[in-house]
Coordinates of C-alpha atoms in Angstrom, one line a residue:
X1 CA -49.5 99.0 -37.8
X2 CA -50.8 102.9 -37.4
X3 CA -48.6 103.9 -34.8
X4 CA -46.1 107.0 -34.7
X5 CA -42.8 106.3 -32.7
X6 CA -41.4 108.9 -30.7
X7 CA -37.9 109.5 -28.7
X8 CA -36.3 111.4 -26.4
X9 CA -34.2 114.3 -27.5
X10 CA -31.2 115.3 -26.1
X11 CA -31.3 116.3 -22.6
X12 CA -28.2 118.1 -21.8
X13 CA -25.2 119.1 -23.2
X14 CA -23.2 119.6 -25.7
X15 CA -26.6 121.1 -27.6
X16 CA -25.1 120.8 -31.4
X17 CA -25.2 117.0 -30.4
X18 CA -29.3 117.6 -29.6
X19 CA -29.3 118.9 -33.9
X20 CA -27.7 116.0 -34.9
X21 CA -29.7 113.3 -32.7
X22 CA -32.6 114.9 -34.2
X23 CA -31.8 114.6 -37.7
X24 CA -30.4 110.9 -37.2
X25 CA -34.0 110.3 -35.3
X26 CA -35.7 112.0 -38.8
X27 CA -33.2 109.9 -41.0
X28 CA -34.0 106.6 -39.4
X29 CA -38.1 107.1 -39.8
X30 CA -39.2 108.3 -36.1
X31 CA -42.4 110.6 -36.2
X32 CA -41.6 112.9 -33.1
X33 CA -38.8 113.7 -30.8
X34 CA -39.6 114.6 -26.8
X35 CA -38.0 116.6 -24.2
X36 CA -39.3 116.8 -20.8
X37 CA -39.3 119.6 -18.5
X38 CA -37.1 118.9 -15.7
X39 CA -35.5 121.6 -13.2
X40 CA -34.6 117.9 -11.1
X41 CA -34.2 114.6 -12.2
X42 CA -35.8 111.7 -10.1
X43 CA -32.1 110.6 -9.3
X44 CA -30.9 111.3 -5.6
X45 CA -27.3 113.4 -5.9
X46 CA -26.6 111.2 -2.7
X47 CA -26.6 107.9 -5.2
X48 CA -25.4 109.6 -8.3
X49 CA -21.6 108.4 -7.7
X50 CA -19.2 106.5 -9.6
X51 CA -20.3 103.3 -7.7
X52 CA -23.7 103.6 -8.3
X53 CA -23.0 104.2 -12.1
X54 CA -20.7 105.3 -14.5
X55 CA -22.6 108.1 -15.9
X56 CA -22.0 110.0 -12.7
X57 CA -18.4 110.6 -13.8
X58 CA -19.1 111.9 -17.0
X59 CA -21.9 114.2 -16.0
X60 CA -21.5 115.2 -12.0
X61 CA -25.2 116.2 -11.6
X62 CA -28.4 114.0 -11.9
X63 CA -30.5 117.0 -12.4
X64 CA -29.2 118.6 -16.1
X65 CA -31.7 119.4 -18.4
X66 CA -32.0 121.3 -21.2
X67 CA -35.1 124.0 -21.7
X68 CA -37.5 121.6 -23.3
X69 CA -39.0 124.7 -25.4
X70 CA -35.6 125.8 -26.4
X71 CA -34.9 122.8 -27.8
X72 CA -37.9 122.2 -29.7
X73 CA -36.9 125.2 -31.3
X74 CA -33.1 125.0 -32.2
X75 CA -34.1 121.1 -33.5
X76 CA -37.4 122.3 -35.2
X77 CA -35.4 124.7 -37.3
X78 CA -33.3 122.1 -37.9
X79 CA -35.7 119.3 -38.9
X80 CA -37.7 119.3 -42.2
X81 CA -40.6 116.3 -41.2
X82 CA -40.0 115.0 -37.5
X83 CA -42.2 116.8 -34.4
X84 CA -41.0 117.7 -31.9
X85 CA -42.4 118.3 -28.5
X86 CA -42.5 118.7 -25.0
X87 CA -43.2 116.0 -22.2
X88 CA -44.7 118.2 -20.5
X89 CA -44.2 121.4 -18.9
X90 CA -46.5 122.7 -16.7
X91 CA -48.7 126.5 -16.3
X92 CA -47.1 126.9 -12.7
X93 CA -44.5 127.6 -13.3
X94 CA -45.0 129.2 -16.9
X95 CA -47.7 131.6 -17.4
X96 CA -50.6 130.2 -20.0
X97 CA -50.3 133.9 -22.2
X98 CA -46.4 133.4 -22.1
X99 CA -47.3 129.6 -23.0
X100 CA -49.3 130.6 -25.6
X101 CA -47.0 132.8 -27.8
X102 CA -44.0 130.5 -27.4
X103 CA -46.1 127.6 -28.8
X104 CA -46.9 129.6 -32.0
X105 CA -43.2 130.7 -32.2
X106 CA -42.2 127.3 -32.2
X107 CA -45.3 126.8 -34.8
X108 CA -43.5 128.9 -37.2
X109 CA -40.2 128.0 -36.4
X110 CA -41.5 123.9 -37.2
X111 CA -43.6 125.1 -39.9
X112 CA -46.6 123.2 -38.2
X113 CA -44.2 120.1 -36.0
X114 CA -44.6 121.6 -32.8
X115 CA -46.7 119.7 -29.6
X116 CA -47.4 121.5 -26.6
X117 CA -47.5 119.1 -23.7
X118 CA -49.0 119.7 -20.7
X119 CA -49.4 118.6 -17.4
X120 CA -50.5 119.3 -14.0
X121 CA -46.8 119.4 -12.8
X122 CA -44.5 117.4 -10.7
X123 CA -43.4 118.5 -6.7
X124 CA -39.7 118.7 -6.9
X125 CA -40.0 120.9 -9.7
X126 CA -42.0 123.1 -8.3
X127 CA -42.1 123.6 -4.6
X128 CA -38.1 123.8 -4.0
X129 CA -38.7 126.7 -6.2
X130 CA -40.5 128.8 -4.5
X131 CA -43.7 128.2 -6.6
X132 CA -47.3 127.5 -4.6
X133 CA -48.4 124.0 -5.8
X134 CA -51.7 124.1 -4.9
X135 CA -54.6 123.1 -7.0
X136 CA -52.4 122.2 -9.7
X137 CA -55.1 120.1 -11.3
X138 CA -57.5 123.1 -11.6
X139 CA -54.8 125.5 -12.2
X140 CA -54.3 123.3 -15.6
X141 CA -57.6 123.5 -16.8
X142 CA -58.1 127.4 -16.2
X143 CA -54.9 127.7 -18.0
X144 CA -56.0 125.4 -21.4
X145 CA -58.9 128.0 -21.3
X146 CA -56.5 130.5 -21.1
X147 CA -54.3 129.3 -24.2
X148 CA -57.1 128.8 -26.2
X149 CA -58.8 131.7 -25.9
X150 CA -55.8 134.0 -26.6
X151 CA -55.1 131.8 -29.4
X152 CA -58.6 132.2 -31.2
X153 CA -58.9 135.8 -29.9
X154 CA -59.4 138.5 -32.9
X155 CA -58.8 141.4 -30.5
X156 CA -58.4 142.2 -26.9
X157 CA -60.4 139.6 -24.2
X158 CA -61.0 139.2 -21.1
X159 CA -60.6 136.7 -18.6
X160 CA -62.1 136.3 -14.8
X161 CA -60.8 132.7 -13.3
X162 CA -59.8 131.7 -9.7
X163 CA -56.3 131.3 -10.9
X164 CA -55.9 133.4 -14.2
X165 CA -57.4 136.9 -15.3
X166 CA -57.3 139.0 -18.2
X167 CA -57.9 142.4 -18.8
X168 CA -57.9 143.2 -22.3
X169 CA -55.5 140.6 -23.2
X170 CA -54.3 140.5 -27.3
X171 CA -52.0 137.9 -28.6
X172 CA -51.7 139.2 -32.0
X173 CA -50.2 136.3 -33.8
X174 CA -51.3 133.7 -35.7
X175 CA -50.8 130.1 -35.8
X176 CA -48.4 129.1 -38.7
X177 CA -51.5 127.5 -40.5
X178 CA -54.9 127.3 -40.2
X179 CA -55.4 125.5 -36.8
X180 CA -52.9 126.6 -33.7
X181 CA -50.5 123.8 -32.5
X182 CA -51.9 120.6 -30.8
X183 CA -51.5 120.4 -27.4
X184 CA -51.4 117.4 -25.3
X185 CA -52.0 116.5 -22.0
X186 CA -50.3 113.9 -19.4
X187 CA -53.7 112.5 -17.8
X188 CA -54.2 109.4 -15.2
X189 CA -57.2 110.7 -12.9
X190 CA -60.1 111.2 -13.5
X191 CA -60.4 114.7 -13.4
X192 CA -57.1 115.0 -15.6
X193 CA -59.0 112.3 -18.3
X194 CA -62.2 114.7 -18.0
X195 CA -60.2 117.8 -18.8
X196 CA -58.0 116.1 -21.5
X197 CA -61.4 114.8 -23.4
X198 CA -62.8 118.8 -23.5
X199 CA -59.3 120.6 -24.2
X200 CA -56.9 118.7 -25.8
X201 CA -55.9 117.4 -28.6
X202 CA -53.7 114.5 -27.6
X203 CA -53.0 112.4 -24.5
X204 CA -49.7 111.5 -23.0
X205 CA -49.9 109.1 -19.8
X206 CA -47.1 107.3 -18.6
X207 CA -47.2 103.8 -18.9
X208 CA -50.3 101.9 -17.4
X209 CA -51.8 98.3 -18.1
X210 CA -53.5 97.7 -21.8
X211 CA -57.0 97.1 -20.0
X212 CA -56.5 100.5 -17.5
X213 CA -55.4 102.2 -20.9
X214 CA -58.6 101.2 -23.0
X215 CA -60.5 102.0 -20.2
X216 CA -59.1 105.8 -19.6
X217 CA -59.2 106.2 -23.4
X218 CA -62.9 105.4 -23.1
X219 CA -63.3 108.0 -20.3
X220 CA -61.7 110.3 -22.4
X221 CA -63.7 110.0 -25.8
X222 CA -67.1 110.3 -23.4
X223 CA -65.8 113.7 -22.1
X224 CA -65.0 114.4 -25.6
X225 CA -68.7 113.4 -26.5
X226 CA -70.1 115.3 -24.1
X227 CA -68.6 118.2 -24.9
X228 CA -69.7 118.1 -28.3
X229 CA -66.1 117.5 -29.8
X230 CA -65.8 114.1 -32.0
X231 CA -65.2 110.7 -30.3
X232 CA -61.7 110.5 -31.9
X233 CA -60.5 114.7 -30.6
X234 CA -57.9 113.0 -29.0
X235 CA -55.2 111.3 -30.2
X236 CA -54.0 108.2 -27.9
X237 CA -50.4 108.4 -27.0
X238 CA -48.2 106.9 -24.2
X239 CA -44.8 107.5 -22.7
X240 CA -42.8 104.7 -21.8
X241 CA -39.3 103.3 -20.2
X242 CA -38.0 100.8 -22.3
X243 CA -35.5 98.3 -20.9
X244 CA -34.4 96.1 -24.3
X245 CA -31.8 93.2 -23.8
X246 CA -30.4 90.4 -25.8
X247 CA -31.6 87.1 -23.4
X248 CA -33.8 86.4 -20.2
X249 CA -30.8 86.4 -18.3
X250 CA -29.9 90.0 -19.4
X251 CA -33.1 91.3 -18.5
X252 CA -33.1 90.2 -15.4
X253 CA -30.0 91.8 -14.4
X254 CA -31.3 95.2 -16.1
X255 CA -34.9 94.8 -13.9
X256 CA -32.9 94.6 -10.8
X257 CA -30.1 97.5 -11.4
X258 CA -30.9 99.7 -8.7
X259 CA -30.7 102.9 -10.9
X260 CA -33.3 101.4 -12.6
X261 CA -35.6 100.6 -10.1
X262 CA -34.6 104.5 -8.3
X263 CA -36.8 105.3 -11.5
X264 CA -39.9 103.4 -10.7
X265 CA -40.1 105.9 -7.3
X266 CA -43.0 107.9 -10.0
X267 CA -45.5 105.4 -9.9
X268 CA -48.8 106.2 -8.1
X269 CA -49.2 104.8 -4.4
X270 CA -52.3 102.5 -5.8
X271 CA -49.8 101.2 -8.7
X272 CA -47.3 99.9 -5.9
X273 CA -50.2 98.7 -3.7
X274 CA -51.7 96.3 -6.8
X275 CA -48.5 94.9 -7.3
X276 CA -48.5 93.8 -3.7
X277 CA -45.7 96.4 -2.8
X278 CA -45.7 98.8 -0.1
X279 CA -45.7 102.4 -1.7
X280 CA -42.2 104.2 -1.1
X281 CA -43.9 105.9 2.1
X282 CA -43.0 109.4 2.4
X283 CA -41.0 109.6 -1.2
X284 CA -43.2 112.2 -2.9
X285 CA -43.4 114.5 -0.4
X286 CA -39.4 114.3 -0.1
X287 CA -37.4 116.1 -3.1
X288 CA -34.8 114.0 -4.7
X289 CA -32.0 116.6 -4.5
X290 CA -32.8 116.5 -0.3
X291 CA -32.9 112.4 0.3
X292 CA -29.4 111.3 2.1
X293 CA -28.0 108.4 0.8
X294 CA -29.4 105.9 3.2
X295 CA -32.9 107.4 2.7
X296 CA -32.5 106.9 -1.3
X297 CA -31.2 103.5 -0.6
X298 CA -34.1 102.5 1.5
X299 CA -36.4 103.6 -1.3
X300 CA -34.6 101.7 -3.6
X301 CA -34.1 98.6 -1.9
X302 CA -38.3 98.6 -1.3
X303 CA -38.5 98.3 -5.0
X304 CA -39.0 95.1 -6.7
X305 CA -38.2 93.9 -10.1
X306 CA -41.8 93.3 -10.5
X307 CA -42.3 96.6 -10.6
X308 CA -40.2 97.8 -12.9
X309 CA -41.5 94.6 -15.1
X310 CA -45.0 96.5 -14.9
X311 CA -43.4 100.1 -15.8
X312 CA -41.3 99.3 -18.5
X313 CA -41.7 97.6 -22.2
X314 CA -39.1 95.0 -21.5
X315 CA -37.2 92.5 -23.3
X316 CA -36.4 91.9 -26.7
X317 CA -37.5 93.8 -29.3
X318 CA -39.7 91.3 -30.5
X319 CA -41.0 90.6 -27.5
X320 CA -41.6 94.2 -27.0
X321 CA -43.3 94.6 -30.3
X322 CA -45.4 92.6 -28.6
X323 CA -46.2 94.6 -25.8
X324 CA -47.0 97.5 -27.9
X325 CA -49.2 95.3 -30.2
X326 CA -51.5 95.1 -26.8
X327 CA -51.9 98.8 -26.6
X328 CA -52.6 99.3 -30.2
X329 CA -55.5 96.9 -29.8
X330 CA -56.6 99.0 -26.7
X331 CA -55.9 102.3 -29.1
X332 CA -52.4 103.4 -29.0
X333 CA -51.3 105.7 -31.7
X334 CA -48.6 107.7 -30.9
X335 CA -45.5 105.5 -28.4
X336 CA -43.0 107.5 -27.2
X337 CA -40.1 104.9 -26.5
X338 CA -37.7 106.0 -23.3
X339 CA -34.8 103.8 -23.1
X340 CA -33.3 103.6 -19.7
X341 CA -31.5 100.1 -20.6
X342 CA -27.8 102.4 -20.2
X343 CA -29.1 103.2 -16.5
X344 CA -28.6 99.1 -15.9
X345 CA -25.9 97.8 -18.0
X346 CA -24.1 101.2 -19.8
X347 CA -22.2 98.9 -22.2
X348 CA -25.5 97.2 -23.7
X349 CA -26.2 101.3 -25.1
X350 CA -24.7 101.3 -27.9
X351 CA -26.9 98.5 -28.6
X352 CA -29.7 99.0 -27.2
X353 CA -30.3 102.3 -29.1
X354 CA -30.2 100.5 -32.4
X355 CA -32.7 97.4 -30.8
X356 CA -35.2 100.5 -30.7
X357 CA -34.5 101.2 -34.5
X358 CA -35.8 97.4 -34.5
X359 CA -38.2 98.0 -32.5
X360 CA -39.9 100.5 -35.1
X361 CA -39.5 98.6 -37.9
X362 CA -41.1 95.4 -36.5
X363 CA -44.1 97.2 -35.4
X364 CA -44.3 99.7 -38.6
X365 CA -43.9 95.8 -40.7
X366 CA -47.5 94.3 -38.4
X367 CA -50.6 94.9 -40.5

């Protein structure tokens, strides 16, 4: 099957283990390794506790991350034929020039691995900061025009945008070879599919049905169309959870572990509503790091299994070659496989780490 396989990198510390997850990633045969760019997790602190899960104990916060761009670079360096990239920061909170010449630095440093991710950003990483959050959606798209035109500048330019403006602007260094690094963007919406078809060079949605996936694919290779870019500009990716277990029963118990439902809180409003579930009303206007315990239980509690059925590749990993099989058929060519089994049964990780190495080889072994 044509498909790349990606996985997580190491979020937190210690960072030599982040090296040496990377270079067991490249020894086993995965194309790309992912770090998102998190200044909060999705995990309430109020439910991060020993009796919620074990991981609490071993790591007191819920909201550790690693720089994701940092990373890229201190694994890049280390790497000679994995990518590495980021899942996906946002131009809010980093300014596009400043976006710009880290992505080439981490061109060189890769020698051509590096994938800039972008999106149009995420609430509770932006507004408990202090950072306005408005318009994010345009703010993206003036800042892609931003990146790309300090990155094919030959001199100083200028810039006049509602968001962005240069004045005689120079980034004076060159892409590592002759095309700058691809850059990738999380898209859903329709504005975000329009934007991703004109600017980028990859797309990165979360996890969505096959048919909604062949359909935004198709949205995206019309905007590519139209503006004069090949049908194929894009390359079709998609993050997703993974929940892998041995039996039926096991998955079950994994589907309703109420860490891993606490995850599902991401989905869209509409995504809850076609399931037949109410929305968790009020959630994305909260922060995680501010919901009391009762508050994040409530959430929790309103979240089916059903859901988490729809979010997540589960089951075995036959079964979720399977899956994947469906959204190779709709276009798929890039998976990026985010295994959250250890959030419902921590002693099935050890395990469930090498079911992805399965995983890949059953779906690299389909014609």
């Amino acid at each position: 099957m044509d498909i790349q396989i990606g996985v997580p990198g190491q979020l937190m510390p210690p960072a030599d283990r982040a090296v040496s997850l990377a270079q067991r990633n490249e020894a086993d045969g995965f194309d790309a390794v992912w770090w998102p760019c998190h200044l909060m997790g999705w995990h309430s602190d109020s439910v991060w506790t020993p009796d919620m899960t074990p991981f609490a104990t071993a790591q007191p916060s819920p909201h550790t991350y690693f720089d994701p761009l940092l990373m890229m670079a201190a694994v890049g360096s280390q790497t000679r034929r994995i990518k590495v990239g980021v899942v996906v920061t946002d131009l809010l909170r980093r300014h596009p020039a400043m976006v710009a010449n880290m992505a080439l630095t981490l061109d060189h440093l890769t020698q051509g691995r590096a994938i800039l991710g972008l999106g149009s950003g995420e609430r509770m990483n932006v507004v408990p900061y202090g950072v306005d959050f408005s318009r994010p959606v345009s703010r993206l798209a003036e800042g892609i025009e931003v990146i790309r035109l300090l990155w094919g500048a030959d001199g100083p330019v200028d810039y006049e945008g509602r968001f962005f403006r240069l004045k005689d602007a120079v980034l004076g260094l060159a892409p590592y070879s002759d095309e700058p690094p691809p850059l990738w963007t999380a898209a859903h919406g329709p504005r975000m599919l329009d934007i991703t078809g004109r600017l980028a060079d990859g797309w990165l949605p979360t996890k969505l049905s096959p048919r909604r996936y062949a359909e935004a694919l198709g949205s995206i290779r019309e905007a590519s169309l139209a503006a004069g870019r090949d049908a194929e500009a894009v390359t079709p990716g998609l993050l997703a959870y993974v929940l892998v277990a041995p039996d039926e029963a096991s998955l079950r118990r994994l589907q309703e572990a109420p860490m891993v439902r606490a995850l599902m809180v991401m989905l869209p409003a509409e995504v809850f509503e076609s399931l037949g579930v109410a929305p968790p009303e009020g959630f994305h206007e909260l922060v995680p790091a501010s919901l009391s315990r009762p508050e994040a239980l409530r959430v929790i509690d309103g979240i089916p299994p059903r859901v988490v059925d729809y979010y997540c590749f589960c089951g075995t990993p036959a079964q979720i070659a399977e899956q994947v099989a469906e959204y190779h058929a709709a276009g798929l060519r890039h998976l990026v496989m985010w295994n959250i089994t250890p959030f419902g049964d921590p002693d099935l990780a050890g395990w469930s780490f090498k079911a992805l190495n399965e995983v890949k080889d059953i779906l690299r072994s389909k014609p």
